[in-house]
mmCIF file of C-alpha atoms in Angstrom:
data_model
loop_
_atom_site.group_PDB
_atom_site.id
_atom_site.type_symbol
_atom_site.label_atom_id
_atom_site.label_comp_id
_atom_site.label_asym_id
_atom_site.label_seq_id
_atom_site.Cartn_x
_atom_site.Cartn_y
_atom_site.Cartn_z
ATOM 1 C CA MET W 1 31.122 -4.889 8.789
ATOM 2 C CA GLN W 2 27.660 -3.222 8.746
ATOM 3 C CA SER W 3 24.665 -5.566 8.905
ATOM 4 C CA LYS W 4 22.350 -5.476 5.902
ATOM 5 C CA MET W 5 18.557 -5.404 5.996
ATOM 6 C CA ARG W 6 16.709 -5.403 2.746
ATOM 7 C CA ILE W 7 12.970 -4.731 1.926
ATOM 8 C CA LEU W 8 10.823 -6.452 -0.733
ATOM 9 C CA SER W 9 7.586 -4.599 -1.731
ATOM 10 C CA PHE W 10 5.713 -3.326 -4.772
ATOM 11 C CA HIS W 11 7.754 -0.098 -4.756
ATOM 12 C CA HIS W 12 8.203 -0.163 -8.561
ATOM 13 C CA ILE W 13 4.474 0.002 -9.578
ATOM 14 C CA PRO W 14 3.423 3.494 -10.812
ATOM 15 C CA ASN W 15 1.068 3.825 -7.814
ATOM 16 C CA ASN W 16 1.254 6.578 -5.217
ATOM 17 C CA GLY W 17 0.267 4.251 -2.417
ATOM 18 C CA ALA W 18 2.828 1.598 -3.278
ATOM 19 C CA PHE W 19 5.615 4.230 -3.484
ATOM 20 C CA LEU W 20 4.659 5.880 -0.128
ATOM 21 C CA PHE W 21 4.206 2.591 1.650
ATOM 22 C CA ALA W 22 7.839 1.711 0.623
ATOM 23 C CA TYR W 23 9.158 5.113 1.361
ATOM 24 C CA SER W 24 7.464 5.259 4.788
ATOM 25 C CA LEU W 25 8.658 1.745 5.738
ATOM 26 C CA LEU W 26 12.183 2.485 4.704
ATOM 27 C CA GLU W 27 12.096 5.644 6.799
ATOM 28 C CA LEU W 28 10.775 3.702 9.833
ATOM 29 C CA LEU W 29 13.329 1.042 9.680
ATOM 30 C CA GLN W 30 16.233 3.381 9.016
ATOM 31 C CA GLN W 31 15.319 5.573 12.026
ATOM 32 C CA GLU W 32 14.945 2.632 14.391
ATOM 33 C CA PHE W 33 17.867 0.440 13.197
ATOM 34 C CA GLY W 34 20.432 3.225 12.588
ATOM 35 C CA SER W 35 23.367 0.813 12.678
ATOM 36 C CA PHE W 36 22.080 -1.149 9.765
ATOM 37 C CA ASP W 37 22.565 -0.736 6.049
ATOM 38 C CA ILE W 38 18.869 -0.754 4.989
ATOM 39 C CA LYS W 39 17.655 -0.534 1.459
ATOM 40 C CA ILE W 40 14.806 -1.512 -0.797
ATOM 41 C CA LEU W 41 15.646 -4.432 -3.174
ATOM 42 C CA ASP W 42 14.971 -3.197 -6.719
ATOM 43 C CA TYR W 43 13.245 -6.419 -7.500
ATOM 44 C CA LYS W 44 10.500 -6.441 -10.077
ATOM 45 C CA SER W 45 8.188 -9.487 -10.429
ATOM 46 C CA SER W 46 8.393 -10.205 -14.118
ATOM 47 C CA ARG W 47 4.617 -10.961 -14.232
ATOM 48 C CA LEU W 48 3.809 -7.623 -12.526
ATOM 49 C CA ALA W 49 6.386 -5.718 -14.552
ATOM 50 C CA ILE W 50 5.000 -6.906 -17.809
ATOM 51 C CA TYR W 51 1.425 -6.061 -16.815
ATOM 52 C CA GLU W 52 2.515 -2.559 -15.751
ATOM 53 C CA TYR W 53 4.626 -2.039 -18.900
ATOM 54 C CA LEU W 54 1.751 -2.895 -21.206
ATOM 55 C CA LYS W 55 -0.493 -0.232 -19.466
ATOM 56 C CA ARG W 56 1.847 2.424 -20.792
ATOM 57 C CA PHE W 57 0.388 1.824 -24.290
ATOM 58 C CA LYS W 58 -3.237 2.576 -23.373
ATOM 59 C CA VAL W 59 -3.987 5.452 -25.871
ATOM 60 C CA PHE W 60 -7.784 5.610 -25.983
ATOM 61 C CA GLN W 61 -8.117 8.655 -23.768
ATOM 62 C CA LYS W 62 -7.915 12.360 -24.291
ATOM 63 C CA THR W 63 -4.282 12.278 -23.042
ATOM 64 C CA PRO W 64 -2.916 9.465 -25.177
ATOM 65 C CA LEU W 65 0.473 9.204 -23.508
ATOM 66 C CA PHE W 66 -1.017 9.429 -19.979
ATOM 67 C CA TYR W 67 0.344 6.129 -18.637
ATOM 68 C CA MET W 68 3.754 6.509 -20.424
ATOM 69 C CA MET W 69 4.263 9.969 -18.788
ATOM 70 C CA ARG W 70 3.126 8.594 -15.475
ATOM 71 C CA ALA W 71 5.657 5.732 -15.685
ATOM 72 C CA ARG W 72 8.362 8.267 -16.372
ATOM 73 C CA VAL W 73 7.489 10.344 -13.286
ATOM 74 C CA TRP W 74 7.795 7.160 -11.242
ATOM 75 C CA GLU W 75 11.175 6.142 -12.687
ATOM 76 C CA THR W 76 12.543 9.541 -11.656
ATOM 77 C CA GLN W 77 10.982 9.430 -8.123
ATOM 78 C CA LEU W 78 12.410 5.889 -7.507
ATOM 79 C CA LYS W 79 15.989 6.877 -8.535
ATOM 80 C CA THR W 80 15.772 10.180 -6.493
ATOM 81 C CA HIS W 81 13.961 9.262 -3.304
ATOM 82 C CA LEU W 82 14.375 5.552 -2.482
ATOM 83 C CA ASP W 83 17.494 3.910 -1.337
ATOM 84 C CA LEU W 84 17.545 1.041 -3.807
ATOM 85 C CA ASP W 85 19.871 -1.965 -3.920
ATOM 86 C CA HIS W 86 20.331 -3.032 -7.625
ATOM 87 C CA ASN W 87 23.288 -5.304 -6.871
ATOM 88 C CA PHE W 88 21.727 -8.754 -7.124
ATOM 89 C CA PRO W 89 21.244 -11.201 -10.086
ATOM 90 C CA HIS W 90 18.017 -9.736 -11.489
ATOM 91 C CA PHE W 91 17.413 -12.480 -14.073
ATOM 92 C CA SER W 92 17.843 -15.432 -11.790
ATOM 93 C CA ARG W 93 15.093 -17.940 -10.785
ATOM 94 C CA GLU W 94 13.323 -17.005 -7.434
ATOM 95 C CA LYS W 95 14.845 -19.976 -5.684
ATOM 96 C CA THR W 96 18.439 -18.793 -6.732
ATOM 97 C CA LEU W 97 17.519 -15.187 -5.756
ATOM 98 C CA GLN W 98 16.563 -16.319 -2.207
ATOM 99 C CA GLU W 99 19.788 -18.294 -1.877
ATOM 100 C CA TYR W 100 21.590 -15.147 -2.909
ATOM 101 C CA PHE W 101 19.651 -12.993 -0.348
ATOM 102 C CA SER W 102 20.513 -15.532 2.466
ATOM 103 C CA LYS W 103 24.215 -15.303 1.809
ATOM 104 C CA GLU W 104 24.412 -11.537 1.253
ATOM 105 C CA TYR W 105 21.938 -10.040 3.752
ATOM 106 C CA ASP W 106 21.386 -10.361 7.513
ATOM 107 C CA ALA W 107 17.508 -9.799 7.541
ATOM 108 C CA LEU W 108 14.643 -9.621 4.988
ATOM 109 C CA VAL W 109 11.481 -7.572 5.255
ATOM 110 C CA VAL W 110 8.465 -8.000 3.000
ATOM 111 C CA GLY W 111 5.449 -5.643 2.989
ATOM 112 C CA MET W 112 2.270 -4.447 1.376
ATOM 113 C CA ASP W 113 -0.341 -6.511 -0.596
ATOM 114 C CA THR W 114 2.305 -9.135 -1.488
ATOM 115 C CA TRP W 115 0.689 -12.089 0.166
ATOM 116 C CA CYS W 116 -2.515 -12.284 -1.920
ATOM 117 C CA VAL W 117 -3.026 -16.051 -2.528
ATOM 118 C CA ILE W 118 -4.128 -15.640 -6.120
ATOM 119 C CA ASN W 119 -3.474 -16.627 -9.686
ATOM 120 C CA GLY W 120 -4.535 -13.466 -11.430
ATOM 121 C CA THR W 121 -2.672 -11.234 -13.867
ATOM 122 C CA GLU W 122 -2.268 -8.144 -11.765
ATOM 123 C CA ARG W 123 -0.256 -9.744 -8.943
ATOM 124 C CA PRO W 124 2.587 -12.281 -8.754
ATOM 125 C CA GLU W 125 1.141 -15.873 -8.865
ATOM 126 C CA PHE W 126 1.184 -17.827 -5.539
ATOM 127 C CA PRO W 127 3.625 -19.007 -4.267
ATOM 128 C CA ASN W 128 5.850 -16.082 -5.130
ATOM 129 C CA ILE W 129 9.185 -14.554 -3.864
ATOM 130 C CA TYR W 130 7.403 -12.288 -1.340
ATOM 131 C CA TRP W 131 6.416 -15.348 0.733
ATOM 132 C CA LEU W 132 10.177 -16.159 0.800
ATOM 133 C CA PRO W 133 9.278 -19.848 0.589
ATOM 134 C CA LYS W 134 12.933 -21.178 0.681
ATOM 135 C CA LYS W 135 13.977 -21.836 4.296
ATOM 136 C CA THR W 136 17.038 -19.723 5.345
ATOM 137 C CA ALA W 137 18.844 -18.986 8.599
ATOM 138 C CA ILE W 138 18.445 -15.181 8.429
ATOM 139 C CA PRO W 139 15.375 -13.483 10.092
ATOM 140 C CA LYS W 140 12.303 -13.065 7.949
ATOM 141 C CA ILE W 141 10.026 -10.108 8.854
ATOM 142 C CA ALA W 142 6.643 -9.228 7.298
ATOM 143 C CA TYR W 143 5.599 -5.639 8.014
ATOM 144 C CA GLY W 144 2.287 -4.234 7.095
ATOM 145 C CA ILE W 145 1.587 -7.269 5.116
ATOM 146 C CA SER W 146 -1.702 -8.088 3.512
ATOM 147 C CA ALA W 147 -3.338 -11.131 1.780
ATOM 148 C CA TYR W 148 -6.647 -9.253 1.364
ATOM 149 C CA ASN W 149 -7.826 -10.367 -2.090
ATOM 150 C CA SER W 150 -7.016 -14.030 -1.756
ATOM 151 C CA ASP W 151 -8.866 -16.833 -3.525
ATOM 152 C CA MET W 152 -10.277 -18.860 -0.701
ATOM 153 C CA THR W 153 -10.413 -22.023 -2.719
ATOM 154 C CA LEU W 154 -6.651 -21.648 -3.451
ATOM 155 C CA VAL W 155 -5.994 -20.875 0.215
ATOM 156 C CA ARG W 156 -7.645 -24.152 1.186
ATOM 157 C CA GLN W 157 -5.849 -26.100 -1.526
ATOM 158 C CA SER W 158 -2.503 -24.507 -0.471
ATOM 159 C CA ALA W 159 -2.912 -24.742 3.291
ATOM 160 C CA GLY W 160 0.202 -26.876 3.783
ATOM 161 C CA LYS W 161 2.432 -24.604 1.786
ATOM 162 C CA ILE W 162 0.959 -21.548 3.560
ATOM 163 C CA GLU W 163 1.674 -23.054 7.031
ATOM 164 C CA SER W 164 5.270 -23.961 5.996
ATOM 165 C CA TYR W 165 6.036 -20.397 4.654
ATOM 166 C CA LEU W 166 4.375 -18.657 7.658
ATOM 167 C CA ASN W 167 6.369 -20.790 10.076
ATOM 168 C CA ASP W 168 9.508 -19.612 8.600
ATOM 169 C CA PHE W 169 8.739 -15.957 9.438
ATOM 170 C CA ASP W 170 10.059 -14.671 12.757
ATOM 171 C CA VAL W 171 7.923 -11.454 12.859
ATOM 172 C CA ILE W 172 4.568 -10.854 11.142
ATOM 173 C CA GLY W 173 2.799 -7.493 11.315
ATOM 174 C CA ALA W 174 -0.562 -8.022 9.516
ATOM 175 C CA ARG W 175 -2.209 -4.895 8.118
ATOM 176 C CA ASP W 176 -5.851 -6.060 8.352
ATOM 177 C CA HIS W 177 -7.992 -8.558 10.252
ATOM 178 C CA PHE W 178 -8.334 -10.858 7.240
ATOM 179 C CA THR W 179 -4.573 -11.274 6.959
ATOM 180 C CA TYR W 180 -4.199 -11.467 10.724
ATOM 181 C CA GLU W 181 -6.753 -14.282 10.999
ATOM 182 C CA LEU W 182 -5.225 -16.177 7.990
ATOM 183 C CA VAL W 183 -1.786 -16.143 9.805
ATOM 184 C CA LYS W 184 -3.229 -17.212 13.080
ATOM 185 C CA LYS W 185 -5.123 -20.078 11.473
ATOM 186 C CA HIS W 186 -2.232 -21.446 9.346
ATOM 187 C CA ARG W 187 0.936 -20.536 11.350
ATOM 188 C CA SER W 188 1.510 -23.444 13.726
ATOM 189 C CA ARG W 189 4.795 -22.130 15.092
ATOM 190 C CA THR W 190 4.398 -20.888 18.652
ATOM 191 C CA ASP W 191 7.427 -18.467 19.056
ATOM 192 C CA GLY W 192 8.104 -15.305 17.240
ATOM 193 C CA LEU W 193 6.021 -12.159 16.904
ATOM 194 C CA VAL W 194 2.554 -11.967 15.285
ATOM 195 C CA GLU W 195 0.498 -8.760 15.566
ATOM 196 C CA MET W 196 -1.885 -6.437 13.861
ATOM 197 C CA ILE W 197 -0.110 -3.241 12.674
ATOM 198 C CA PRO W 198 -1.387 -0.244 10.858
ATOM 199 C CA ASP W 199 -0.168 0.639 7.331
ATOM 200 C CA PRO W 200 3.226 2.352 7.583
ATOM 201 C CA THR W 201 2.047 5.276 5.561
ATOM 202 C CA PHE W 202 0.268 6.596 8.672
ATOM 203 C CA THR W 203 3.785 7.488 9.890
ATOM 204 C CA TYR W 204 4.561 9.488 6.712
ATOM 205 C CA LYS W 205 5.929 12.983 7.382
ATOM 206 C CA PHE W 206 4.487 15.440 4.988
ATOM 207 C CA VAL W 207 6.919 17.372 2.734
ATOM 208 C CA ASP W 208 6.092 20.969 1.704
ATOM 209 C CA THR W 209 6.030 20.445 -2.101
ATOM 210 C CA ASP W 210 4.194 23.724 -2.871
ATOM 211 C CA VAL W 211 1.789 21.613 -4.919
ATOM 212 C CA VAL W 212 -0.837 24.472 -4.544
ATOM 213 C CA SER W 213 1.256 26.402 -7.110
ATOM 214 C CA LYS W 214 1.227 23.586 -9.570
ATOM 215 C CA LEU W 215 -2.455 23.146 -9.218
ATOM 216 C CA GLN W 216 -3.016 26.742 -9.962
ATOM 217 C CA LEU W 217 -0.677 26.759 -12.940
ATOM 218 C CA LEU W 218 -2.760 23.929 -14.326
ATOM 219 C CA GLY W 219 -5.849 26.196 -14.176
ATOM 220 C CA ILE W 220 -7.519 24.783 -10.974
ATOM 221 C CA ASP W 221 -9.425 27.513 -9.217
ATOM 222 C CA LEU W 222 -8.905 26.785 -5.562
ATOM 223 C CA ASN W 223 -11.532 29.394 -4.639
ATOM 224 C CA ARG W 224 -14.068 27.074 -6.076
ATOM 225 C CA PRO W 225 -14.998 23.654 -4.586
ATOM 226 C CA THR W 226 -13.033 20.626 -5.832
ATOM 227 C CA LEU W 227 -13.911 16.973 -5.994
ATOM 228 C CA GLY W 228 -11.045 14.398 -6.012
ATOM 229 C CA LEU W 229 -11.642 11.252 -7.847
ATOM 230 C CA LEU W 230 -9.624 8.058 -7.279
ATOM 231 C CA PHE W 231 -11.992 5.932 -9.240
ATOM 232 C CA PHE W 232 -12.380 4.651 -12.765
ATOM 233 C CA GLY W 233 -13.877 1.833 -14.793
ATOM 234 C CA ASP W 234 -17.597 2.372 -14.124
ATOM 235 C CA ASP W 235 -18.924 4.757 -16.762
ATOM 236 C CA LEU W 236 -22.423 4.917 -15.457
ATOM 237 C CA LEU W 237 -21.353 5.780 -11.933
ATOM 238 C CA SER W 238 -18.640 8.190 -13.122
ATOM 239 C CA ASN W 239 -21.209 10.069 -15.276
ATOM 240 C CA GLN W 240 -23.693 10.268 -12.464
ATOM 241 C CA ILE W 241 -20.872 11.652 -10.197
ATOM 242 C CA LEU W 242 -20.050 14.178 -12.945
ATOM 243 C CA SER W 243 -23.652 15.370 -13.245
ATOM 244 C CA HIS W 244 -24.170 15.631 -9.467
ATOM 245 C CA TYR W 245 -21.084 17.689 -8.801
ATOM 246 C CA LYS W 246 -21.115 19.800 -11.918
ATOM 247 C CA ALA W 247 -24.558 21.013 -10.908
ATOM 248 C CA LYS W 248 -23.031 22.078 -7.605
ATOM 249 C CA GLY W 249 -20.223 24.006 -9.371
ATOM 250 C CA TYR W 250 -17.348 21.622 -8.435
ATOM 251 C CA GLN W 251 -14.139 21.115 -10.436
ATOM 252 C CA ILE W 252 -13.381 17.382 -10.833
ATOM 253 C CA LEU W 253 -9.740 16.268 -10.320
ATOM 254 C CA ALA W 254 -8.804 12.659 -11.161
ATOM 255 C CA MET W 255 -5.974 12.154 -8.641
ATOM 256 C CA SER W 256 -4.431 8.948 -9.968
ATOM 257 C CA MET W 257 -5.707 6.705 -12.704
ATOM 258 C CA TYR W 258 -7.119 8.381 -15.818
ATOM 259 C CA ASN W 259 -10.846 9.322 -15.636
ATOM 260 C CA ALA W 260 -12.569 10.762 -18.798
ATOM 261 C CA VAL W 261 -15.165 12.769 -16.669
ATOM 262 C CA ALA W 262 -12.545 14.754 -14.791
ATOM 263 C CA ASP W 263 -11.754 18.335 -15.727
ATOM 264 C CA PHE W 264 -8.175 17.710 -14.762
ATOM 265 C CA ASN W 265 -6.311 14.399 -14.832
ATOM 266 C CA LEU W 266 -3.330 14.671 -12.470
ATOM 267 C CA GLY W 267 -2.039 11.139 -12.277
ATOM 268 C CA HIS W 268 0.818 11.832 -14.778
ATOM 269 C CA LEU W 269 1.694 15.249 -13.377
ATOM 270 C CA LEU W 270 1.984 14.868 -9.660
ATOM 271 C CA THR W 271 4.857 13.183 -7.832
ATOM 272 C CA PRO W 272 3.900 10.901 -4.882
ATOM 273 C CA PHE W 273 4.833 13.691 -2.460
ATOM 274 C CA GLU W 274 2.719 16.283 -4.244
ATOM 275 C CA TRP W 275 -0.098 13.812 -4.480
ATOM 276 C CA ALA W 276 0.015 13.228 -0.676
ATOM 277 C CA GLU W 277 -0.212 16.957 -0.090
ATOM 278 C CA ALA W 278 -2.805 17.629 -2.797
ATOM 279 C CA PHE W 279 -5.569 16.106 -0.748
ATOM 280 C CA ARG W 280 -5.735 18.949 1.633
ATOM 281 C CA TYR W 281 -6.949 21.103 -1.263
ATOM 282 C CA LEU W 282 -10.045 18.963 -1.998
ATOM 283 C CA SER W 283 -13.548 19.903 -0.799
ATOM 284 C CA PHE W 284 -14.518 16.275 -1.047
ATOM 285 C CA CYS W 285 -13.068 12.937 -2.290
ATOM 286 C CA ILE W 286 -14.497 9.779 -3.782
ATOM 287 C CA SER W 287 -12.009 6.939 -3.774
ATOM 288 C CA ASP W 288 -11.817 3.208 -4.394
ATOM 289 C CA ARG W 289 -8.180 3.108 -3.436
ATOM 290 C CA PHE W 290 -6.813 2.035 -0.094
ATOM 291 C CA HIS W 291 -4.103 4.618 0.172
ATOM 292 C CA GLY W 292 -6.377 7.269 -1.348
ATOM 293 C CA THR W 293 -8.597 6.664 1.736
ATOM 294 C CA ILE W 294 -5.476 6.869 4.024
ATOM 295 C CA PHE W 295 -4.539 10.169 2.664
ATOM 296 C CA CYS W 296 -7.923 11.645 3.045
ATOM 297 C CA LEU W 297 -7.718 10.646 6.680
ATOM 298 C CA MET W 298 -4.141 12.070 6.977
ATOM 299 C CA ASN W 299 -5.264 15.404 5.466
ATOM 300 C CA GLN W 300 -8.621 15.194 7.227
ATOM 301 C CA THR W 301 -10.367 15.615 3.962
ATOM 302 C CA PRO W 302 -14.050 14.634 3.792
ATOM 303 C CA PHE W 303 -14.577 11.478 1.665
ATOM 304 C CA ILE W 304 -16.526 8.355 0.859
ATOM 305 C CA SER W 305 -14.755 5.089 -0.147
ATOM 306 C CA LEU W 306 -16.016 2.669 -2.748
ATOM 307 C CA GLU W 307 -14.992 -0.976 -2.742
ATOM 308 C CA LYS W 308 -12.587 -1.641 -5.685
ATOM 309 C CA GLU W 309 -12.846 -5.452 -5.428
ATOM 310 C CA ARG W 310 -16.612 -5.576 -5.593
ATOM 311 C CA HIS W 311 -16.751 -9.330 -5.252
ATOM 312 C CA LEU W 312 -15.266 -9.217 -1.753
ATOM 313 C CA PRO W 313 -17.321 -9.540 1.464
ATOM 314 C CA LYS W 314 -16.718 -6.820 4.098
ATOM 315 C CA SER W 315 -14.664 -9.251 6.077
ATOM 316 C CA GLN W 316 -12.058 -9.465 3.337
ATOM 317 C CA SER W 317 -12.085 -5.733 2.357
ATOM 318 C CA LYS W 318 -8.967 -3.798 3.335
ATOM 319 C CA ILE W 319 -10.830 -0.555 2.903
ATOM 320 C CA TYR W 320 -13.745 -1.450 5.094
ATOM 321 C CA ASP W 321 -11.253 -3.011 7.735
ATOM 322 C CA LEU W 322 -9.447 0.313 7.760
ATOM 323 C CA LEU W 323 -12.657 2.390 8.290
ATOM 324 C CA THR W 324 -13.904 0.244 11.088
ATOM 325 C CA LYS W 325 -10.717 1.264 13.096
ATOM 326 C CA PHE W 326 -11.824 4.933 12.831
ATOM 327 C CA ARG W 327 -15.538 4.037 13.259
ATOM 328 C CA LEU W 328 -16.190 5.469 9.840
ATOM 329 C CA GLU W 329 -18.080 2.641 8.367
ATOM 330 C CA THR W 330 -20.633 5.202 7.210
ATOM 331 C CA CYS W 331 -17.924 6.326 4.642
ATOM 332 C CA TYR W 332 -17.936 2.965 2.853
ATOM 333 C CA LYS W 333 -20.070 1.640 0.023
ATOM 334 C CA ASN W 334 -19.779 -1.317 -2.196
ATOM 335 C CA PRO W 335 -21.528 -0.697 -5.634
ATOM 336 C CA ALA W 336 -22.152 -4.394 -5.921
ATOM 337 C CA ASP W 337 -24.362 -4.515 -2.901
ATOM 338 C CA GLU W 338 -28.006 -5.269 -3.676
ATOM 339 C CA ASN W 339 -29.344 -2.068 -2.034
ATOM 340 C CA PHE W 340 -26.753 0.214 -3.740
ATOM 341 C CA GLU W 341 -28.436 3.168 -5.499
ATOM 342 C CA ILE W 342 -26.460 5.875 -7.126
ATOM 343 C CA ALA W 343 -28.885 8.589 -5.965
ATOM 344 C CA SER W 344 -28.696 7.449 -2.303
ATOM 345 C CA PHE W 345 -24.897 7.193 -2.545
ATOM 346 C CA LEU W 346 -24.614 10.774 -3.766
ATOM 347 C CA ALA W 347 -27.020 11.979 -1.072
ATOM 348 C CA LEU W 348 -24.834 10.171 1.556
ATOM 349 C CA ALA W 349 -21.773 11.816 0.125
ATOM 350 C CA ASP W 350 -23.443 15.311 0.507
ATOM 351 C CA GLU W 351 -24.441 14.347 4.108
ATOM 352 C CA ILE W 352 -20.835 13.319 4.876
ATOM 353 C CA GLU W 353 -19.396 16.568 3.538
ATOM 354 C CA ALA W 354 -21.921 18.713 5.340
ATOM 355 C CA SER W 355 -21.438 17.066 8.739
ATOM 356 C CA TRP W 356 -17.663 16.324 8.400
ATOM 357 C CA GLU W 357 -16.362 19.048 10.753
ATOM 358 C CA HIS W 358 -18.589 18.202 13.722
ATOM 359 C CA ILE W 359 -19.195 14.431 13.319
ATOM 360 C CA PHE W 360 -16.348 12.770 11.472
ATOM 361 C CA LYS W 361 -13.236 14.953 11.653
ATOM 362 C CA PRO W 362 -12.694 15.155 15.458
ATOM 363 C CA SER W 363 -11.720 11.528 16.019
ATOM 364 C CA ILE W 364 -9.272 11.135 13.085
ATOM 365 C CA LEU W 365 -6.012 12.772 14.235
ATOM 366 C CA PRO W 366 -6.220 11.074 17.774
ATOM 367 C CA LYS W 367 -6.507 7.673 16.070
ATOM 368 C CA ILE W 368 -3.625 8.412 13.806
ATOM 369 C CA ASP W 369 -1.496 9.325 16.814
ATOM 370 C CA VAL W 370 -2.438 5.907 18.290
ATOM 371 C CA PHE W 371 -1.306 4.125 15.084
ATOM 372 C CA LYS W 372 2.025 5.984 15.201
ATOM 373 C CA GLU W 373 2.527 4.857 18.825
ATOM 374 C CA GLU W 374 1.641 1.213 17.686
ATOM 375 C CA HIS W 375 4.447 1.344 15.176
ATOM 376 C CA ALA W 376 6.952 2.640 17.681
ATOM 377 C CA GLN W 377 5.990 -0.249 20.066
ATOM 378 C CA PHE W 378 6.143 -2.871 17.238
ATOM 379 C CA LEU W 379 9.611 -1.672 16.199
ATOM 380 C CA GLN W 380 10.798 -2.183 19.784
ATOM 381 C CA LYS W 381 9.290 -5.758 19.839
ATOM 382 C CA ILE W 382 11.162 -6.425 16.550
ATOM 383 C CA LYS W 383 14.466 -5.440 18.239
ATOM 384 C CA ILE W 384 13.754 -7.907 21.056
ATOM 385 C CA GLU W 385 12.809 -10.612 18.686
ATOM 386 C CA LEU W 386 15.973 -10.190 16.604
ATOM 387 C CA THR W 387 18.084 -10.223 19.764
ATOM 388 C CA ARG W 388 16.391 -13.540 20.641
ATOM 389 C CA ILE W 389 17.238 -14.942 17.143
ATOM 390 C CA LEU W 390 20.838 -13.828 17.536
ATOM 391 C CA ARG W 391 21.224 -15.580 20.905
ATOM 392 C CA GLN W 392 19.880 -18.814 19.335
ATOM 393 C CA LEU W 393 22.339 -18.590 16.454
ATOM 394 C CA ILE W 394 25.163 -18.079 18.998
ATOM 395 C CA LYS W 395 24.107 -21.170 20.978
ATOM 396 C CA LYS W 396 24.108 -23.245 17.790
ATOM 397 C CA HIS W 397 27.672 -21.948 17.131
ATOM 398 C CA LYS W 398 26.695 -20.398 13.844
ATOM 399 C CA LYS W 399 28.920 -17.647 12.504
ATOM 400 C CA THR W 400 26.964 -14.433 11.688
ATOM 401 C CA THR W 401 27.701 -10.851 11.085
ATOM 402 C CA PHE W 402 24.110 -9.976 12.097
ATOM 403 C CA SER W 403 23.787 -7.683 15.243
ATOM 404 C CA PRO W 404 20.566 -5.907 16.069
#
């Protein structure tokens, strides 16, 4: 009987980064563990699902059904391109679900920003199923995991629970330094594997979607300069960006969330695969999205990143952490900083664009190649760790169908 490995992530959110994270992680694991039946659990946190569902009814924009159409694009992509496992009791309590997982599957993998220790509305409340808080005999793996926007007061109050949950994980690949340090501080277990690992989307293999034809059909003139925007919610800054780039003759493309200043809003029109490829047709990009930054890097597109979670110090910012690995700290700004000025920000953006080819671009692809090798090595270490777990189970005379 084929061993079953299942993945828990935020795959269902209408978000390009979340989709491509899940897609890339699934591809990595399927390639490395070819003898396994590996799928993504089509689990949706009720809290997160309600939040995302209500967003569909935002109508106060020039494209009233923007978020409804965006959600429909996602539903089609999920059904078509992700190997999903629907066969579990969807409406059960989380504890019951974990008991079911333990009986039906041979290993569980969690990933993405699912470990945020937070009690907000945008993410599942701590502790949630992504921490797999119920103790089980099957291996637990965290791959590309992040706790980046955690409430530090809640972290301190929950230290005992966090320690218990972390100790039950056999493998933890932390995506950023904040998460890695949190794990090292709170995980008292001495065996197992704990490492820093880049986001799995750095291993994404681009698909030729011919997105250029779609962009042209929409009326985008690729002979003129284009500014990609992955940014919304700050009208003052958006309008200043609009004025600056319009004066330079740029077309403004909102790549994901709706932005009223854009000439073209594409978030409800592009599939995740088209979105990933579309970055190469941008002259410059301004993004406050983590995976927006990643796909600027992957496409070697000049960019500047803004901090979305403006209350965060640099030590807790996933975007700043990512850029330090490329030595591209210059490409990061937090609008909440005391010395942030819009005019200086736009001048810096122009400087980055002008010097991109000679100063910034040359080091990007070599670093991405290093990231890919780190994933290859990490996967080999996971194999070794799973073999160790299997031997322990055999010694304890436990029956198992699991075989790495």
